[in-house]
Tab-separated table of C-alpha atoms in Angstrom:
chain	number	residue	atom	x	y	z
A	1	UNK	CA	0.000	0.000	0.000
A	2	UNK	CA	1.352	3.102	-1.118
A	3	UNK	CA	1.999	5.477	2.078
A	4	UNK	CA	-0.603	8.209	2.319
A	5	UNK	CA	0.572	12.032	2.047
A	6	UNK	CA	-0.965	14.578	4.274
A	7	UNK	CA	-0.808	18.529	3.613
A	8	UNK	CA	-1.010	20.872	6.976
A	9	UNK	CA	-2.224	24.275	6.124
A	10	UNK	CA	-2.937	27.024	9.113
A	11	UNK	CA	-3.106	30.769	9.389
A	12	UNK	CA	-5.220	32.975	10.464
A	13	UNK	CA	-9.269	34.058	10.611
A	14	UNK	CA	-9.940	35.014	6.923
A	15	UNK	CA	-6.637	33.835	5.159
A	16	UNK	CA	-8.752	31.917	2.899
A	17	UNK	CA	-7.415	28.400	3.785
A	18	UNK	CA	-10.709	26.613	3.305
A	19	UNK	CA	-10.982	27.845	0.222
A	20	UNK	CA	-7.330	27.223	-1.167
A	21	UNK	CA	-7.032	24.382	0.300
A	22	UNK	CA	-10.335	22.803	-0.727
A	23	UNK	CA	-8.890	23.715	-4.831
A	24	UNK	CA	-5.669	22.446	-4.094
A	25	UNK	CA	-6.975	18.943	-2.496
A	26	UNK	CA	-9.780	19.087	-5.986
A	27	UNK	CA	-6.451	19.491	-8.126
A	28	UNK	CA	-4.397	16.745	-6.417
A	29	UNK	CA	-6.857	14.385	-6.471
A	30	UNK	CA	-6.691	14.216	-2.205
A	31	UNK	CA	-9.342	14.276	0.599
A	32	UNK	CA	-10.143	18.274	2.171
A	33	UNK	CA	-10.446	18.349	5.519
A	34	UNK	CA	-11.869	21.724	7.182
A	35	UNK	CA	-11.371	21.528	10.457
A	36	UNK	CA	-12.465	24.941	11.435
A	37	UNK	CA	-16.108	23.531	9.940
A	38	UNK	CA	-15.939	20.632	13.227
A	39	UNK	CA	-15.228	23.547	16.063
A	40	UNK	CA	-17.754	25.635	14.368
A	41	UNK	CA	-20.295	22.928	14.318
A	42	UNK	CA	-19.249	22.824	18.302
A	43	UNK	CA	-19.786	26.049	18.980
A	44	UNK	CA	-23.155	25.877	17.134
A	45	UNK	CA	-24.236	23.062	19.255
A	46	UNK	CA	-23.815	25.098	22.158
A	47	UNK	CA	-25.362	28.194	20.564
A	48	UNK	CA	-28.668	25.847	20.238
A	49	UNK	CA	-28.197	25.054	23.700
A	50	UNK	CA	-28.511	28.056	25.318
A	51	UNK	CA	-24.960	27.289	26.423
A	52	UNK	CA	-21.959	30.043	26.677
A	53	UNK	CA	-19.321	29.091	24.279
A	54	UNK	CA	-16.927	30.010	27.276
A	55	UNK	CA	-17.780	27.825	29.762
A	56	UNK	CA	-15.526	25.320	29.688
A	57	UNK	CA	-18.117	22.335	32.108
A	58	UNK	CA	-21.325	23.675	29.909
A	59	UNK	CA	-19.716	22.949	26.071
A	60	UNK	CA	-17.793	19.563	27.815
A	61	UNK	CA	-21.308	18.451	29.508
A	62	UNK	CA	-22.818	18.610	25.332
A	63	UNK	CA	-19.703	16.142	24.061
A	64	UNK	CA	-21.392	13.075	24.372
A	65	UNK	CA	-24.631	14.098	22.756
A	66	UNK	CA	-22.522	15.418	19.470
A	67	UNK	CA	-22.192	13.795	16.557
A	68	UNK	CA	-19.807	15.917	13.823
A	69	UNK	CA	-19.794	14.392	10.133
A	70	UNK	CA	-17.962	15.607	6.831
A	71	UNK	CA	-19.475	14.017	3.952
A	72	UNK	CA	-19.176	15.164	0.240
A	73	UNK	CA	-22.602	16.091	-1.591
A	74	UNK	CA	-21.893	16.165	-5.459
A	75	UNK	CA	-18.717	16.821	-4.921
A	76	UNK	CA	-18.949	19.293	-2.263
A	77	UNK	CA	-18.110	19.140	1.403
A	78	UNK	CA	-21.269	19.077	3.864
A	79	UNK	CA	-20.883	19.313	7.630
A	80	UNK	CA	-23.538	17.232	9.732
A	81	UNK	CA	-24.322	17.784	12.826
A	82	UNK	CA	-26.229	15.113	15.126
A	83	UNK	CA	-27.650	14.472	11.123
A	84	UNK	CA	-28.516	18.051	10.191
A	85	UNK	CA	-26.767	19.732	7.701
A	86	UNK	CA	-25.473	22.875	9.811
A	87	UNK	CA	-22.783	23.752	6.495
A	88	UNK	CA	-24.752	27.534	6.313
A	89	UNK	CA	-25.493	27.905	9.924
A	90	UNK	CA	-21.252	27.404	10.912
A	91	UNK	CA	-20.124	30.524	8.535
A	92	UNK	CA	-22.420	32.970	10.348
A	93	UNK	CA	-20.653	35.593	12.630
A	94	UNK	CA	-22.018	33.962	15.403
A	95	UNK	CA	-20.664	30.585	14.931
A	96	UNK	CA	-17.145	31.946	14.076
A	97	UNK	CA	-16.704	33.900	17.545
A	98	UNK	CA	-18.062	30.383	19.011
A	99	UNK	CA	-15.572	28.474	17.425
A	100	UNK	CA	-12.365	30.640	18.891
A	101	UNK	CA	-14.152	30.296	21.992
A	102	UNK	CA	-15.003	26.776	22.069
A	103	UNK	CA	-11.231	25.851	20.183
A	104	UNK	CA	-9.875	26.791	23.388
A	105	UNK	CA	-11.592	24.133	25.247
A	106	UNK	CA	-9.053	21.240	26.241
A	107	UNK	CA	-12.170	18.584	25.749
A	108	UNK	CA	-13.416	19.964	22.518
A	109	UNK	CA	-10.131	20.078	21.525
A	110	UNK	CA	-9.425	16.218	22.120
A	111	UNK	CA	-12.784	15.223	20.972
A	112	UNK	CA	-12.213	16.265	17.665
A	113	UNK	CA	-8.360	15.488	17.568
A	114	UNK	CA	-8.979	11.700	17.093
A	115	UNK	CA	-10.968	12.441	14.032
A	116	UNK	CA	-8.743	14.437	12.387
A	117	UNK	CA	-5.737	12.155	12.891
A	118	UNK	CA	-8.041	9.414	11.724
A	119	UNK	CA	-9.064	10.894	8.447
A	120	UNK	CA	-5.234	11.775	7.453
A	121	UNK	CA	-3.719	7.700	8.163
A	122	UNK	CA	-6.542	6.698	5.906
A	123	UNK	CA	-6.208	9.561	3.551
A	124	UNK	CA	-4.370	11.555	1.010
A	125	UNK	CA	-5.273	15.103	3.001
A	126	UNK	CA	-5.281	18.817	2.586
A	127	UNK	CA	-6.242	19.562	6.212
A	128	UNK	CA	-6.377	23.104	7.125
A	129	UNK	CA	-6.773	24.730	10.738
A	130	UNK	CA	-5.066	26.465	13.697
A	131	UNK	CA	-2.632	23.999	14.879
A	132	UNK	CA	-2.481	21.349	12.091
A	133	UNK	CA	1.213	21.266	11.666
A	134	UNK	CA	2.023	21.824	14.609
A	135	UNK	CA	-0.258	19.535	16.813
A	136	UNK	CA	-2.253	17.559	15.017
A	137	UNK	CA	-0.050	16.625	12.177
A	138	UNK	CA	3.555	17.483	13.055
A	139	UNK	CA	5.246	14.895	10.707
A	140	UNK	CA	2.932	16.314	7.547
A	141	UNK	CA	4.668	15.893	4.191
A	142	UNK	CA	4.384	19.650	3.650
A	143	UNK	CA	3.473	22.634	6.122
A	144	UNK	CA	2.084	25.693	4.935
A	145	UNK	CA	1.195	28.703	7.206
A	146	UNK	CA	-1.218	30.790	5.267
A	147	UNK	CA	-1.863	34.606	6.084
A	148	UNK	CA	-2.390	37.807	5.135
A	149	UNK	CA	-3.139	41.630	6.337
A	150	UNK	CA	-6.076	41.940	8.807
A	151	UNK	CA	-7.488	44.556	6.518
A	152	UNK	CA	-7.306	42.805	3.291
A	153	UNK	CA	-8.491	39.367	5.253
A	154	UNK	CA	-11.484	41.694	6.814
A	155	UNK	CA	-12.262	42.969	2.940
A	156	UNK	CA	-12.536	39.869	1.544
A	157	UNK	CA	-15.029	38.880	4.290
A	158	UNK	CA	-16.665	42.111	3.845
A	159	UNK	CA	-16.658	41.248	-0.113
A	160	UNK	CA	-18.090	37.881	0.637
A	161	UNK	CA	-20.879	38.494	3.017
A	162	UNK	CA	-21.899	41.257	0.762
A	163	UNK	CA	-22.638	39.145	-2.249
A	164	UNK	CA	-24.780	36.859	-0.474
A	165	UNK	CA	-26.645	39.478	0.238
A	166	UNK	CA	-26.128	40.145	3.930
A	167	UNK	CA	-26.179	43.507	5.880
A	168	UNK	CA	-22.782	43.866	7.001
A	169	UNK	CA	-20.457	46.677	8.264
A	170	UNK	CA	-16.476	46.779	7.728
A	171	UNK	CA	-15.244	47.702	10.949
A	172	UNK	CA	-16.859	45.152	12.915
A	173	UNK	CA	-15.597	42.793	10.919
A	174	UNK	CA	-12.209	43.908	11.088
A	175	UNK	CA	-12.533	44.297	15.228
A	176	UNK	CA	-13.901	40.683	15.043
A	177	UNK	CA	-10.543	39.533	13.153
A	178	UNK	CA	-8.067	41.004	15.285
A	179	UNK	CA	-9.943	39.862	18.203
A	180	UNK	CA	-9.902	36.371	16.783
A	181	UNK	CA	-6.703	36.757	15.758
A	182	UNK	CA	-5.248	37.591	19.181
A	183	UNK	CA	-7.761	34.553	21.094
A	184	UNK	CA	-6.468	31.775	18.774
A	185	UNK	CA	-2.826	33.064	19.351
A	186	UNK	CA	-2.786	33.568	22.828
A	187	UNK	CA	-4.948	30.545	24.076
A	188	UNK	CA	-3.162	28.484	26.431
A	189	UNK	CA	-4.348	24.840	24.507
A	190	UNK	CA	-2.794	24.401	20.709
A	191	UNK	CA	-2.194	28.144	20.254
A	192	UNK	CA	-2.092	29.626	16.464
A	193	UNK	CA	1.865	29.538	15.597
A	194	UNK	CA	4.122	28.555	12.347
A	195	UNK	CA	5.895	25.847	12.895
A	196	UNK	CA	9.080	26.022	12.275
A	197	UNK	CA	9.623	23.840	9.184
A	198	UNK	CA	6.374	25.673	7.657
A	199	UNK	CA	6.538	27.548	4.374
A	200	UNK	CA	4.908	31.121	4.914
A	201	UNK	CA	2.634	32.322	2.008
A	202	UNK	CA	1.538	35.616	2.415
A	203	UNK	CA	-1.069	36.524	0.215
A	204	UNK	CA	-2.130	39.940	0.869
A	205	UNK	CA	-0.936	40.959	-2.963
A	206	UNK	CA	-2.187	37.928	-4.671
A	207	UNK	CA	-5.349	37.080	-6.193
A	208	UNK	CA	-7.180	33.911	-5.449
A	209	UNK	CA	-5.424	32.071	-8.359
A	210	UNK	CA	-2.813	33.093	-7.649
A	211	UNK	CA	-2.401	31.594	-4.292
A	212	UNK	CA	-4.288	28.232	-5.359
A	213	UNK	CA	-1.249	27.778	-7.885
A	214	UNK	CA	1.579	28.651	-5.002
A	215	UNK	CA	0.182	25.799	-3.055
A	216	UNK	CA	-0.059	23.845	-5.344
A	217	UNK	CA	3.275	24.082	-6.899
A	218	UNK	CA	4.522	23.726	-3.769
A	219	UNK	CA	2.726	20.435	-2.854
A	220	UNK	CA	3.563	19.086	-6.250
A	221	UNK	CA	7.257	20.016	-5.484
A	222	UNK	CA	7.736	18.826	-1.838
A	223	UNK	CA	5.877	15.590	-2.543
A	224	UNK	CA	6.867	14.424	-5.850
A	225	UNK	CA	3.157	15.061	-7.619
């Protein structure tokens, strides 16, 4: 059996890692795995709850009751939870302060590690996250730590909310960035980091293509593709 090749991309709120990953992973022919999607379902669970995303004994107490699936509906990737497709619900504002808050939780945290680490020994991956190369797959073939300005990540936000329609405000959306930005990096559990044998793409100045093909190139480099 030919040994599987896993991809580690992280960065910050906004970088666009779901998206260039999720091309990349199309283009290679390998498996995407969002895990921002699983804490976000998390933190949606306890929004339905009534329960604070920050307390720690309320979010743990919901653990046993959840049940968070990826599965792939014509070709695209769905997030279930407890059965119900939650994939519009988790990319709310609401759900993304919920998942920095619940991502800090040392049982969410573990509940969800196993799954991710089980996906990528089965799979040919393109995970993205927080901490993938540095915690959750440290021996990755490649590491990439994706970022950009919090102004240009805020704009494309901004850009993106806009054309579905929503009533949104820039600033806001920039506060809500810097603030996630400075949770997920100074949480005491997994913080946000590049780890040291990581390749930093910055792609403030890019378009969208133009970061898909960096990636790629350099996945196709590092593993031989």
């Amino acid at each position: 059996m030919n040994q599987v090749k896993n991809i580690a991309i992280d960065g910050p709120a906004g970088a666009g890692k779901s998206t260039i990953a999720r091309m990349v992973s199309q283009r290679l022919g390998f498996l995407y795995v969002d895990t921002g999607a699983l804490y976000r379902s998390i933190g949606v669970c306890a929004l339905r709850n009534g329960v604070k995303t920050d307390d720690a004994n309320g979010v743990e107490a919901l653990l046993p009751r959840v049940k968070v699936e990826l599965k792939f509906v014509d070709g695209v990737q769905h997030v279930f939870l407890n059965g119900d497709d939650v994939s519009e619900e988790i990319r709310k504002p609401e759900a993304s302060m919920a998942a920095s808050n619940v991502s800090a939780i040392p049982a969410v945290r573990a509940f969800l590690f196993d799954l991710q680490r089980e996906m990528a020994a089965q799979n040919n991956v393109v995970m993205d996250g927080r901490d993938i190369g540095t915690v959750v797959l440290p021996d990755a073939d490649l590491k990439i730590f994706l970022t950009a300005s919090p102004e240009e990540r805020a704009r494309r936000r901004f850009n993106e909310m806009k054309d579905k329609g929503m009533d949104v405000e820039f600033a806001p959306l920039l506060e809500e960035i810097k603030q996630r930005d400075y949770n997920d990096s100074h949480r005491a559990i997994a913080p946000l980091k590049q780890a040291q044998d990581a390749v930093l793409v910055d792609t403030t100045e890019n378009t969208l293509e133009e970061s898909i093909a960096r990636v790629e190139a350099l996945a196709r480099e590092r593993l031989g593709l």
